[in-house]
Amino acid sequence: MIPGVTVDPALTEALLATIPADIVASMSPQMREIMAVQATRADACRRAGEDFAAASGDLSPAARSLAAKRAEYRAERALWNEGGPTMARTDDHHIRTAGVDVPIRIHRPTTEAVLPGLLFLHGGGFSLGDLDTHDRIMRVLASAGGFAVIGVDYSLSPEVKFPQALHECAGVVDHLAGHGEDFGIDGTRLAISGDSAGAVLTLGAGLLLRDEPETIGASPASFSALRALLPIYGSHGLIDSASRRLYGGDWDGMGIHDLSNLLDDYLPTPEDEHSPFVAHLTADLSGLPPVFVAAAGLDPLRDDSRALARTLQRAGNDVRFEEYPHVLHSFLHFGRVLDDTNTVLHNAAEFAARRLN
């Protein structure tokens, strides 16, 4: 258990009572420990979100609710970001692309002047998350892989709609491919990774740079700089599946209606759900760089990752697929407790490093 955190058995029991018994039974002991920590901290994180929103000035009810959710998410993730590898250097910058200044954070695990780079696109349902909420994940990847990790703080929904965030992420790739030396990055050796919504953007950015680079003024050569794609527990176009029916609910914000609402906030029209940059299973997936796909076994999006891996393989790509059967969506955050987190991050880093170094 995490030092300094004393779990509340009553709160833990109350949370587990809302989860189907077969899912609880399928969780690893470490995953249940994490649920106990989450249950114990839930009220404090919720209050932190409400306090932040209350101090944010005169907001509309909708804006206040969104500000509270984002602050609650930051508070909840803060505990899990403590510790982890120490970087040789970390720098925050901005890159101008897609009409905005996109904040980036570069973690460098060594003092080498120039390193290959892996861009990391954070999850959070397109509406939550930032460079801080996923900081430990990025540092672990950098340390394990020996490359620089570049976090991208893309614009969030519902304030902006698809394809703005996608254009920003692809635009950062294009900028680094052409001007990586300005940041100590080898622009000819790049990869993209992301979790959840970030996995959607990972595949989308690769496809956009391959098929429609002109839409963002990108160089056609930028796609050739991509040596690997690493989408982790993302949504890739399934409308229905066994995992979507079996897993997720009000208790984790991953029920069928929750997933639908996330897409409604992200997409300007229902028709955009069928875009190949969103529904990747409908895209031409041939000719992509090597792809590492990881799934959580108790995740409603599990079957999306399974289908993506199989479709990529049928299209002739170099694919590695890993599934962790006893964990929930978002398990990438829990490396302070969960062995599966550290295993998948090290395996992903090794996969990328073999293509980048």
mmCIF file of C-alpha atoms in Angstrom:
data_model
loop_
_atom_site.group_PDB
_atom_site.id
_atom_site.type_symbol
_atom_site.label_atom_id
_atom_site.label_comp_id
_atom_site.label_asym_id
_atom_site.label_seq_id
_atom_site.Cartn_x
_atom_site.Cartn_y
_atom_site.Cartn_z
ATOM 1 C CA MET A 1 0.000 0.000 0.000
ATOM 2 C CA ILE A 2 1.075 3.602 -0.493
ATOM 3 C CA PRO A 3 2.938 5.065 2.518
ATOM 4 C CA GLY A 4 0.881 7.644 4.375
ATOM 5 C CA VAL A 5 -2.438 6.504 2.897
ATOM 6 C CA THR A 6 -4.776 4.689 5.259
ATOM 7 C CA VAL A 7 -7.725 3.177 3.462
ATOM 8 C CA ASP A 8 -11.253 3.344 4.859
ATOM 9 C CA PRO A 9 -12.775 -0.168 4.876
ATOM 10 C CA ALA A 10 -16.339 1.170 4.940
ATOM 11 C CA LEU A 11 -15.807 3.404 1.917
ATOM 12 C CA THR A 12 -14.014 0.583 0.116
ATOM 13 C CA GLU A 13 -16.871 -1.831 0.795
ATOM 14 C CA ALA A 14 -19.399 0.749 -0.375
ATOM 15 C CA LEU A 15 -17.554 1.228 -3.672
ATOM 16 C CA LEU A 16 -17.030 -2.476 -4.326
ATOM 17 C CA ALA A 17 -20.739 -3.052 -3.648
ATOM 18 C CA THR A 18 -21.557 -0.933 -6.707
ATOM 19 C CA ILE A 19 -19.395 -3.087 -8.989
ATOM 20 C CA PRO A 20 -20.659 -6.426 -10.355
ATOM 21 C CA ALA A 21 -19.331 -9.239 -8.192
ATOM 22 C CA ASP A 22 -17.753 -11.094 -11.116
ATOM 23 C CA ILE A 23 -15.690 -8.030 -12.024
ATOM 24 C CA VAL A 24 -14.488 -7.608 -8.440
ATOM 25 C CA ALA A 25 -13.577 -11.298 -8.323
ATOM 26 C CA SER A 26 -11.608 -10.919 -11.565
ATOM 27 C CA MET A 27 -9.501 -8.020 -10.291
ATOM 28 C CA SER A 28 -5.987 -8.728 -9.137
ATOM 29 C CA PRO A 29 -5.321 -8.140 -5.418
ATOM 30 C CA GLN A 30 -3.257 -5.081 -6.359
ATOM 31 C CA MET A 31 -6.128 -3.698 -8.441
ATOM 32 C CA ARG A 32 -8.448 -4.083 -5.456
ATOM 33 C CA GLU A 33 -5.890 -2.257 -3.293
ATOM 34 C CA ILE A 34 -5.995 0.616 -5.766
ATOM 35 C CA MET A 35 -9.785 0.682 -5.650
ATOM 36 C CA ALA A 36 -9.555 0.971 -1.862
ATOM 37 C CA VAL A 37 -7.248 3.981 -2.176
ATOM 38 C CA GLN A 38 -9.532 5.544 -4.784
ATOM 39 C CA ALA A 39 -12.610 5.047 -2.604
ATOM 40 C CA THR A 40 -10.893 6.557 0.435
ATOM 41 C CA ARG A 41 -9.751 9.657 -1.463
ATOM 42 C CA ALA A 42 -12.863 10.219 -3.576
ATOM 43 C CA ASP A 43 -14.589 12.769 -1.317
ATOM 44 C CA ALA A 44 -11.407 14.809 -0.780
ATOM 45 C CA CYS A 45 -10.723 14.929 -4.518
ATOM 46 C CA ARG A 46 -14.311 15.933 -5.212
ATOM 47 C CA ARG A 47 -14.076 18.760 -2.687
ATOM 48 C CA ALA A 48 -10.810 19.912 -4.259
ATOM 49 C CA GLY A 49 -12.580 20.134 -7.579
ATOM 50 C CA GLU A 50 -15.523 22.045 -6.146
ATOM 51 C CA ASP A 51 -13.254 24.452 -4.278
ATOM 52 C CA PHE A 52 -11.264 25.152 -7.432
ATOM 53 C CA ALA A 53 -14.397 25.854 -9.416
ATOM 54 C CA ALA A 54 -15.773 28.109 -6.693
ATOM 55 C CA ALA A 55 -12.563 30.158 -6.734
ATOM 56 C CA SER A 56 -12.518 30.441 -10.524
ATOM 57 C CA GLY A 57 -14.743 33.485 -10.753
ATOM 58 C CA ASP A 58 -18.129 34.024 -12.335
ATOM 59 C CA LEU A 59 -18.670 30.894 -14.420
ATOM 60 C CA SER A 60 -21.772 29.486 -16.022
ATOM 61 C CA PRO A 61 -23.122 26.328 -14.353
ATOM 62 C CA ALA A 62 -21.760 24.208 -17.207
ATOM 63 C CA ALA A 63 -18.328 25.841 -17.075
ATOM 64 C CA ARG A 64 -18.240 25.518 -13.273
ATOM 65 C CA SER A 65 -19.075 21.814 -13.502
ATOM 66 C CA LEU A 66 -16.372 21.237 -16.105
ATOM 67 C CA ALA A 67 -13.768 23.174 -14.103
ATOM 68 C CA ALA A 68 -14.637 21.088 -11.039
ATOM 69 C CA LYS A 69 -14.290 17.808 -12.957
ATOM 70 C CA ARG A 70 -10.894 18.802 -14.321
ATOM 71 C CA ALA A 71 -9.607 19.904 -10.922
ATOM 72 C CA GLU A 72 -10.965 16.728 -9.313
ATOM 73 C CA TYR A 73 -9.159 14.655 -11.940
ATOM 74 C CA ARG A 74 -5.902 16.522 -11.268
ATOM 75 C CA ALA A 75 -6.293 16.007 -7.528
ATOM 76 C CA GLU A 76 -7.041 12.308 -7.961
ATOM 77 C CA ARG A 77 -4.019 11.749 -10.226
ATOM 78 C CA ALA A 78 -1.606 13.780 -8.069
ATOM 79 C CA LEU A 79 -1.017 10.926 -5.610
ATOM 80 C CA TRP A 80 -0.209 8.491 -8.401
ATOM 81 C CA ASN A 81 2.309 10.840 -10.007
ATOM 82 C CA GLU A 82 4.527 11.034 -6.924
ATOM 83 C CA GLY A 83 7.923 9.356 -7.115
ATOM 84 C CA GLY A 84 9.169 7.483 -10.122
ATOM 85 C CA PRO A 85 12.303 8.065 -12.207
ATOM 86 C CA THR A 86 14.269 11.308 -11.961
ATOM 87 C CA MET A 87 15.058 12.934 -15.279
ATOM 88 C CA ALA A 88 18.380 14.424 -16.322
ATOM 89 C CA ARG A 89 16.410 17.413 -17.576
ATOM 90 C CA THR A 90 12.787 18.490 -18.028
ATOM 91 C CA ASP A 91 11.764 21.509 -20.082
ATOM 92 C CA ASP A 92 8.400 23.072 -20.895
ATOM 93 C CA HIS A 93 7.958 24.751 -24.285
ATOM 94 C CA HIS A 94 5.261 25.769 -26.758
ATOM 95 C CA ILE A 95 4.941 24.830 -30.421
ATOM 96 C CA ARG A 96 2.805 26.949 -32.728
ATOM 97 C CA THR A 97 0.575 24.712 -34.834
ATOM 98 C CA ALA A 98 -3.062 24.383 -35.891
ATOM 99 C CA GLY A 99 -3.533 28.073 -35.085
ATOM 100 C CA VAL A 100 -2.603 27.826 -31.385
ATOM 101 C CA ASP A 101 0.429 27.630 -29.118
ATOM 102 C CA VAL A 102 0.477 24.022 -27.901
ATOM 103 C CA PRO A 103 2.277 23.449 -24.575
ATOM 104 C CA ILE A 104 4.730 20.552 -24.562
ATOM 105 C CA ARG A 105 6.929 19.019 -21.870
ATOM 106 C CA ILE A 106 10.166 17.252 -22.759
ATOM 107 C CA HIS A 107 11.561 14.675 -20.338
ATOM 108 C CA ARG A 108 15.178 13.753 -21.071
ATOM 109 C CA PRO A 109 16.492 10.681 -19.205
ATOM 110 C CA THR A 110 20.140 11.291 -20.170
ATOM 111 C CA THR A 111 22.424 14.245 -20.829
ATOM 112 C CA GLU A 112 22.933 13.362 -24.494
ATOM 113 C CA ALA A 113 22.589 16.476 -26.640
ATOM 114 C CA VAL A 114 20.243 14.852 -29.154
ATOM 115 C CA LEU A 115 17.791 12.024 -28.471
ATOM 116 C CA PRO A 116 15.074 10.292 -30.459
ATOM 117 C CA GLY A 117 11.635 11.315 -29.267
ATOM 118 C CA LEU A 118 8.378 9.640 -28.292
ATOM 119 C CA LEU A 119 5.377 11.969 -28.201
ATOM 120 C CA PHE A 120 2.908 11.099 -25.449
ATOM 121 C CA LEU A 121 -0.761 12.062 -25.854
ATOM 122 C CA HIS A 122 -2.587 11.909 -22.534
ATOM 123 C CA GLY A 123 -5.955 10.325 -21.892
ATOM 124 C CA GLY A 124 -8.950 11.803 -20.129
ATOM 125 C CA GLY A 125 -11.847 11.391 -22.536
ATOM 126 C CA PHE A 126 -10.712 14.357 -24.667
ATOM 127 C CA SER A 127 -11.993 16.706 -21.935
ATOM 128 C CA LEU A 128 -9.726 16.030 -18.930
ATOM 129 C CA GLY A 129 -6.021 15.678 -18.302
ATOM 130 C CA ASP A 130 -2.857 17.684 -18.889
ATOM 131 C CA LEU A 131 0.926 17.393 -18.675
ATOM 132 C CA ASP A 132 0.821 16.947 -14.899
ATOM 133 C CA THR A 133 -1.841 14.224 -14.723
ATOM 134 C CA HIS A 134 0.309 11.844 -16.789
ATOM 135 C CA ASP A 135 3.770 13.016 -15.747
ATOM 136 C CA ARG A 136 4.972 9.833 -14.022
ATOM 137 C CA ILE A 137 3.876 7.712 -16.996
ATOM 138 C CA MET A 138 6.013 9.857 -19.270
ATOM 139 C CA ARG A 139 9.026 9.703 -16.958
ATOM 140 C CA VAL A 140 8.826 5.918 -16.703
ATOM 141 C CA LEU A 141 8.696 5.593 -20.491
ATOM 142 C CA ALA A 142 11.669 7.929 -20.888
ATOM 143 C CA SER A 143 13.745 6.133 -18.276
ATOM 144 C CA ALA A 144 12.924 2.661 -19.568
ATOM 145 C CA GLY A 145 13.438 3.531 -23.229
ATOM 146 C CA GLY A 146 16.392 5.899 -23.104
ATOM 147 C CA PHE A 147 14.645 8.363 -25.415
ATOM 148 C CA ALA A 148 13.092 11.774 -24.807
ATOM 149 C CA VAL A 149 9.366 11.820 -24.108
ATOM 150 C CA ILE A 150 7.434 14.836 -25.332
ATOM 151 C CA GLY A 151 4.085 15.354 -23.632
ATOM 152 C CA VAL A 152 1.539 17.270 -25.697
ATOM 153 C CA ASP A 153 -1.054 19.411 -23.898
ATOM 154 C CA TYR A 154 -3.589 19.503 -26.732
ATOM 155 C CA SER A 155 -6.785 21.575 -26.550
ATOM 156 C CA LEU A 156 -9.669 19.920 -24.723
ATOM 157 C CA SER A 157 -13.320 19.393 -25.531
ATOM 158 C CA PRO A 158 -16.035 20.563 -25.408
ATOM 159 C CA GLU A 159 -14.401 23.983 -25.887
ATOM 160 C CA VAL A 160 -12.886 22.711 -29.125
ATOM 161 C CA LYS A 161 -14.177 19.952 -31.363
ATOM 162 C CA PHE A 162 -12.658 17.336 -33.633
ATOM 163 C CA PRO A 163 -10.357 17.637 -35.516
ATOM 164 C CA GLN A 164 -8.649 20.486 -33.609
ATOM 165 C CA ALA A 165 -6.870 18.317 -31.009
ATOM 166 C CA LEU A 166 -5.896 15.833 -33.715
ATOM 167 C CA HIS A 167 -4.469 18.617 -35.877
ATOM 168 C CA GLU A 168 -2.473 19.930 -32.915
ATOM 169 C CA CYS A 169 -0.975 16.511 -32.142
ATOM 170 C CA ALA A 170 -0.109 15.801 -35.779
ATOM 171 C CA GLY A 171 1.214 19.349 -36.103
ATOM 172 C CA VAL A 172 3.602 18.854 -33.179
ATOM 173 C CA VAL A 173 4.907 15.682 -34.847
ATOM 174 C CA ASP A 174 5.415 17.606 -38.101
ATOM 175 C CA HIS A 175 7.181 20.465 -36.318
ATOM 176 C CA LEU A 176 9.569 18.131 -34.511
ATOM 177 C CA ALA A 177 10.233 16.209 -37.727
ATOM 178 C CA GLY A 178 11.328 19.450 -39.345
ATOM 179 C CA HIS A 179 12.797 21.362 -36.411
ATOM 180 C CA GLY A 180 13.665 18.754 -33.793
ATOM 181 C CA GLU A 181 17.186 20.107 -33.461
ATOM 182 C CA ASP A 182 15.739 23.212 -31.785
ATOM 183 C CA PHE A 183 14.675 20.964 -28.896
ATOM 184 C CA GLY A 184 17.528 18.450 -28.890
ATOM 185 C CA ILE A 185 15.305 15.887 -30.647
ATOM 186 C CA ASP A 186 16.296 13.812 -33.667
ATOM 187 C CA GLY A 187 13.392 14.628 -35.980
ATOM 188 C CA THR A 188 14.065 11.564 -38.122
ATOM 189 C CA ARG A 189 13.412 9.200 -35.186
ATOM 190 C CA LEU A 190 9.984 9.795 -33.688
ATOM 191 C CA ALA A 191 7.190 7.674 -32.219
ATOM 192 C CA ILE A 192 3.742 8.425 -30.811
ATOM 193 C CA SER A 193 2.027 6.856 -27.809
ATOM 194 C CA GLY A 194 -1.085 7.626 -25.820
ATOM 195 C CA ASP A 195 -3.575 6.130 -23.395
ATOM 196 C CA SER A 196 -7.364 6.051 -23.882
ATOM 197 C CA ALA A 197 -8.307 9.256 -25.742
ATOM 198 C CA GLY A 198 -4.591 9.670 -26.349
ATOM 199 C CA ALA A 199 -4.576 6.278 -28.084
ATOM 200 C CA VAL A 200 -7.323 7.527 -30.421
ATOM 201 C CA LEU A 201 -5.186 10.559 -31.211
ATOM 202 C CA THR A 202 -2.076 8.395 -31.647
ATOM 203 C CA LEU A 203 -3.574 6.324 -34.476
ATOM 204 C CA GLY A 204 -5.385 9.349 -35.853
ATOM 205 C CA ALA A 205 -2.214 11.433 -36.040
ATOM 206 C CA GLY A 206 -0.336 8.661 -37.817
ATOM 207 C CA LEU A 207 -3.125 8.226 -40.376
ATOM 208 C CA LEU A 208 -3.505 11.985 -40.886
ATOM 209 C CA LEU A 209 0.196 12.471 -41.553
ATOM 210 C CA ARG A 210 0.135 9.558 -43.992
ATOM 211 C CA ASP A 211 -3.069 10.392 -45.862
ATOM 212 C CA GLU A 212 -3.837 14.113 -45.504
ATOM 213 C CA PRO A 213 -0.737 16.023 -44.371
ATOM 214 C CA GLU A 214 -1.786 18.976 -46.526
ATOM 215 C CA THR A 215 -4.787 19.647 -44.261
ATOM 216 C CA ILE A 216 -2.418 20.932 -41.577
ATOM 217 C CA GLY A 217 0.335 22.151 -43.879
ATOM 218 C CA ALA A 218 2.567 19.264 -42.862
ATOM 219 C CA SER A 219 5.447 17.959 -44.888
ATOM 220 C CA PRO A 220 4.746 14.591 -46.556
ATOM 221 C CA ALA A 221 8.127 13.537 -45.168
ATOM 222 C CA SER A 222 6.870 13.785 -41.555
ATOM 223 C CA PHE A 223 5.137 10.409 -41.747
ATOM 224 C CA SER A 224 8.420 8.742 -42.653
ATOM 225 C CA ALA A 225 9.903 10.042 -39.382
ATOM 226 C CA LEU A 226 7.461 7.874 -37.419
ATOM 227 C CA ARG A 227 9.154 4.652 -36.334
ATOM 228 C CA ALA A 228 6.393 3.309 -34.040
ATOM 229 C CA LEU A 229 2.835 3.887 -32.788
ATOM 230 C CA LEU A 230 1.812 2.772 -29.293
ATOM 231 C CA PRO A 231 -1.943 3.078 -28.581
ATOM 232 C CA ILE A 232 -2.912 1.816 -25.120
ATOM 233 C CA TYR A 233 -6.537 0.897 -24.257
ATOM 234 C CA GLY A 234 -8.135 3.211 -26.795
ATOM 235 C CA SER A 235 -11.440 3.324 -28.651
ATOM 236 C CA HIS A 236 -11.015 2.453 -32.313
ATOM 237 C CA GLY A 237 -14.460 2.291 -33.836
ATOM 238 C CA LEU A 238 -16.513 -0.540 -32.398
ATOM 239 C CA ILE A 239 -20.119 0.503 -31.836
ATOM 240 C CA ASP A 240 -20.934 -2.574 -29.776
ATOM 241 C CA SER A 241 -18.895 -5.433 -28.354
ATOM 242 C CA ALA A 242 -18.910 -8.031 -25.621
ATOM 243 C CA SER A 243 -16.543 -5.974 -23.472
ATOM 244 C CA ARG A 244 -18.704 -2.847 -23.830
ATOM 245 C CA ARG A 245 -21.671 -4.843 -22.534
ATOM 246 C CA LEU A 246 -19.794 -6.663 -19.763
ATOM 247 C CA TYR A 247 -17.646 -3.923 -18.243
ATOM 248 C CA GLY A 248 -17.859 -0.299 -17.169
ATOM 249 C CA GLY A 249 -20.636 1.534 -15.372
ATOM 250 C CA ASP A 250 -21.479 4.480 -13.163
ATOM 251 C CA TRP A 251 -18.820 3.330 -10.712
ATOM 252 C CA ASP A 252 -15.944 4.058 -13.107
ATOM 253 C CA GLY A 253 -17.496 6.518 -15.571
ATOM 254 C CA MET A 254 -17.035 4.028 -18.400
ATOM 255 C CA GLY A 255 -20.623 2.897 -18.997
ATOM 256 C CA ILE A 256 -22.181 2.862 -22.454
ATOM 257 C CA HIS A 257 -23.818 6.251 -21.946
ATOM 258 C CA ASP A 258 -20.594 7.723 -20.515
ATOM 259 C CA LEU A 259 -18.640 6.667 -23.587
ATOM 260 C CA SER A 260 -21.335 8.078 -25.848
ATOM 261 C CA ASN A 261 -21.309 11.410 -23.996
ATOM 262 C CA LEU A 262 -17.524 11.674 -24.348
ATOM 263 C CA LEU A 263 -17.794 11.315 -28.110
ATOM 264 C CA ASP A 264 -20.678 13.802 -28.214
ATOM 265 C CA ASP A 265 -18.448 16.380 -26.511
ATOM 266 C CA TYR A 266 -15.526 15.623 -28.825
ATOM 267 C CA LEU A 267 -17.256 15.368 -32.199
ATOM 268 C CA PRO A 268 -19.062 18.274 -33.888
ATOM 269 C CA THR A 269 -21.565 15.995 -35.668
ATOM 270 C CA PRO A 270 -22.654 12.351 -35.280
ATOM 271 C CA GLU A 271 -21.293 11.664 -38.772
ATOM 272 C CA ASP A 272 -17.752 12.389 -37.549
ATOM 273 C CA GLU A 273 -17.876 9.194 -35.503
ATOM 274 C CA HIS A 274 -17.335 7.368 -38.812
ATOM 275 C CA SER A 275 -14.209 9.346 -39.759
ATOM 276 C CA PRO A 276 -11.245 7.012 -40.345
ATOM 277 C CA PHE A 277 -9.306 9.269 -37.974
ATOM 278 C CA VAL A 278 -11.742 8.270 -35.198
ATOM 279 C CA ALA A 279 -13.065 4.853 -36.280
ATOM 280 C CA HIS A 280 -9.668 3.405 -37.117
ATOM 281 C CA LEU A 281 -11.060 -0.043 -37.874
ATOM 282 C CA THR A 282 -12.657 1.444 -41.006
ATOM 283 C CA ALA A 283 -9.389 3.007 -42.219
ATOM 284 C CA ASP A 284 -6.773 1.615 -44.545
ATOM 285 C CA LEU A 285 -4.317 0.357 -41.938
ATOM 286 C CA SER A 286 -1.677 -0.942 -44.321
ATOM 287 C CA GLY A 287 1.801 0.497 -44.434
ATOM 288 C CA LEU A 288 1.936 1.857 -40.878
ATOM 289 C CA PRO A 289 5.056 1.834 -38.715
ATOM 290 C CA PRO A 290 5.275 -0.960 -36.118
ATOM 291 C CA VAL A 291 2.411 -0.804 -33.619
ATOM 292 C CA PHE A 292 2.301 -1.788 -29.932
ATOM 293 C CA VAL A 293 -1.293 -2.275 -28.733
ATOM 294 C CA ALA A 294 -2.173 -2.879 -25.081
ATOM 295 C CA ALA A 295 -5.544 -3.668 -23.512
ATOM 296 C CA ALA A 296 -7.003 -3.912 -20.014
ATOM 297 C CA GLY A 297 -8.984 -7.105 -19.557
ATOM 298 C CA LEU A 298 -11.787 -5.558 -17.453
ATOM 299 C CA ASP A 299 -12.201 -2.536 -19.710
ATOM 300 C CA PRO A 300 -15.245 -1.869 -21.921
ATOM 301 C CA LEU A 301 -12.744 -0.843 -24.617
ATOM 302 C CA ARG A 302 -10.861 -4.158 -24.436
ATOM 303 C CA ASP A 303 -12.398 -5.487 -27.643
ATOM 304 C CA ASP A 304 -11.499 -2.292 -29.529
ATOM 305 C CA SER A 305 -7.827 -3.021 -28.844
ATOM 306 C CA ARG A 306 -8.212 -6.693 -29.755
ATOM 307 C CA ALA A 307 -9.919 -5.796 -33.029
ATOM 308 C CA LEU A 308 -7.332 -3.125 -33.817
ATOM 309 C CA ALA A 309 -4.434 -5.538 -33.319
ATOM 310 C CA ARG A 310 -6.025 -8.201 -35.523
ATOM 311 C CA THR A 311 -6.931 -5.694 -38.231
ATOM 312 C CA LEU A 312 -3.407 -4.286 -38.231
ATOM 313 C CA GLN A 313 -1.969 -7.784 -38.527
ATOM 314 C CA ARG A 314 -4.261 -8.626 -41.455
ATOM 315 C CA ALA A 315 -3.091 -5.428 -43.154
ATOM 316 C CA GLY A 316 0.482 -6.720 -42.985
ATOM 317 C CA ASN A 317 1.857 -4.550 -40.183
ATOM 318 C CA ASP A 318 4.405 -5.406 -37.501
ATOM 319 C CA VAL A 319 2.174 -5.627 -34.413
ATOM 320 C CA ARG A 320 2.687 -6.563 -30.780
ATOM 321 C CA PHE A 321 -0.466 -7.028 -28.695
ATOM 322 C CA GLU A 322 -0.575 -7.382 -24.919
ATOM 323 C CA GLU A 323 -3.614 -7.822 -22.707
ATOM 324 C CA TYR A 324 -3.600 -7.544 -18.937
ATOM 325 C CA PRO A 325 -6.632 -9.557 -17.824
ATOM 326 C CA HIS A 326 -7.082 -8.486 -14.207
ATOM 327 C CA VAL A 327 -7.015 -4.681 -14.410
ATOM 328 C CA LEU A 328 -9.371 -1.828 -15.235
ATOM 329 C CA HIS A 329 -9.224 0.990 -17.761
ATOM 330 C CA SER A 330 -6.691 3.680 -16.778
ATOM 331 C CA PHE A 331 -4.370 1.161 -15.118
ATOM 332 C CA LEU A 332 -1.393 2.960 -16.663
ATOM 333 C CA HIS A 333 -1.538 5.474 -13.800
ATOM 334 C CA PHE A 334 -1.039 3.067 -10.916
ATOM 335 C CA GLY A 335 2.642 2.178 -11.066
ATOM 336 C CA ARG A 336 3.127 2.974 -7.382
ATOM 337 C CA VAL A 337 1.168 -0.198 -6.569
ATOM 338 C CA LEU A 338 0.434 -2.187 -9.708
ATOM 339 C CA ASP A 339 3.040 -4.501 -11.242
ATOM 340 C CA ASP A 340 1.091 -4.693 -14.515
ATOM 341 C CA THR A 341 1.531 -0.942 -14.977
ATOM 342 C CA ASN A 342 5.296 -1.134 -14.800
ATOM 343 C CA THR A 343 5.364 -4.228 -17.011
ATOM 344 C CA VAL A 344 3.356 -2.672 -19.837
ATOM 345 C CA LEU A 345 5.249 0.636 -19.677
ATOM 346 C CA HIS A 346 8.613 -1.118 -19.816
ATOM 347 C CA ASN A 347 7.451 -3.397 -22.638
ATOM 348 C CA ALA A 348 6.113 -0.426 -24.589
ATOM 349 C CA ALA A 349 9.347 1.490 -24.030
ATOM 350 C CA GLU A 350 11.419 -1.496 -25.164
ATOM 351 C CA PHE A 351 9.260 -1.838 -28.299
ATOM 352 C CA ALA A 352 9.736 1.834 -29.155
ATOM 353 C CA ALA A 353 13.443 1.861 -28.294
ATOM 354 C CA ARG A 354 14.190 -0.984 -30.709
ATOM 355 C CA ARG A 355 12.698 1.124 -33.504
ATOM 356 C CA LEU A 356 14.112 4.479 -32.410
ATOM 357 C CA ASN A 357 17.675 3.692 -31.391
#
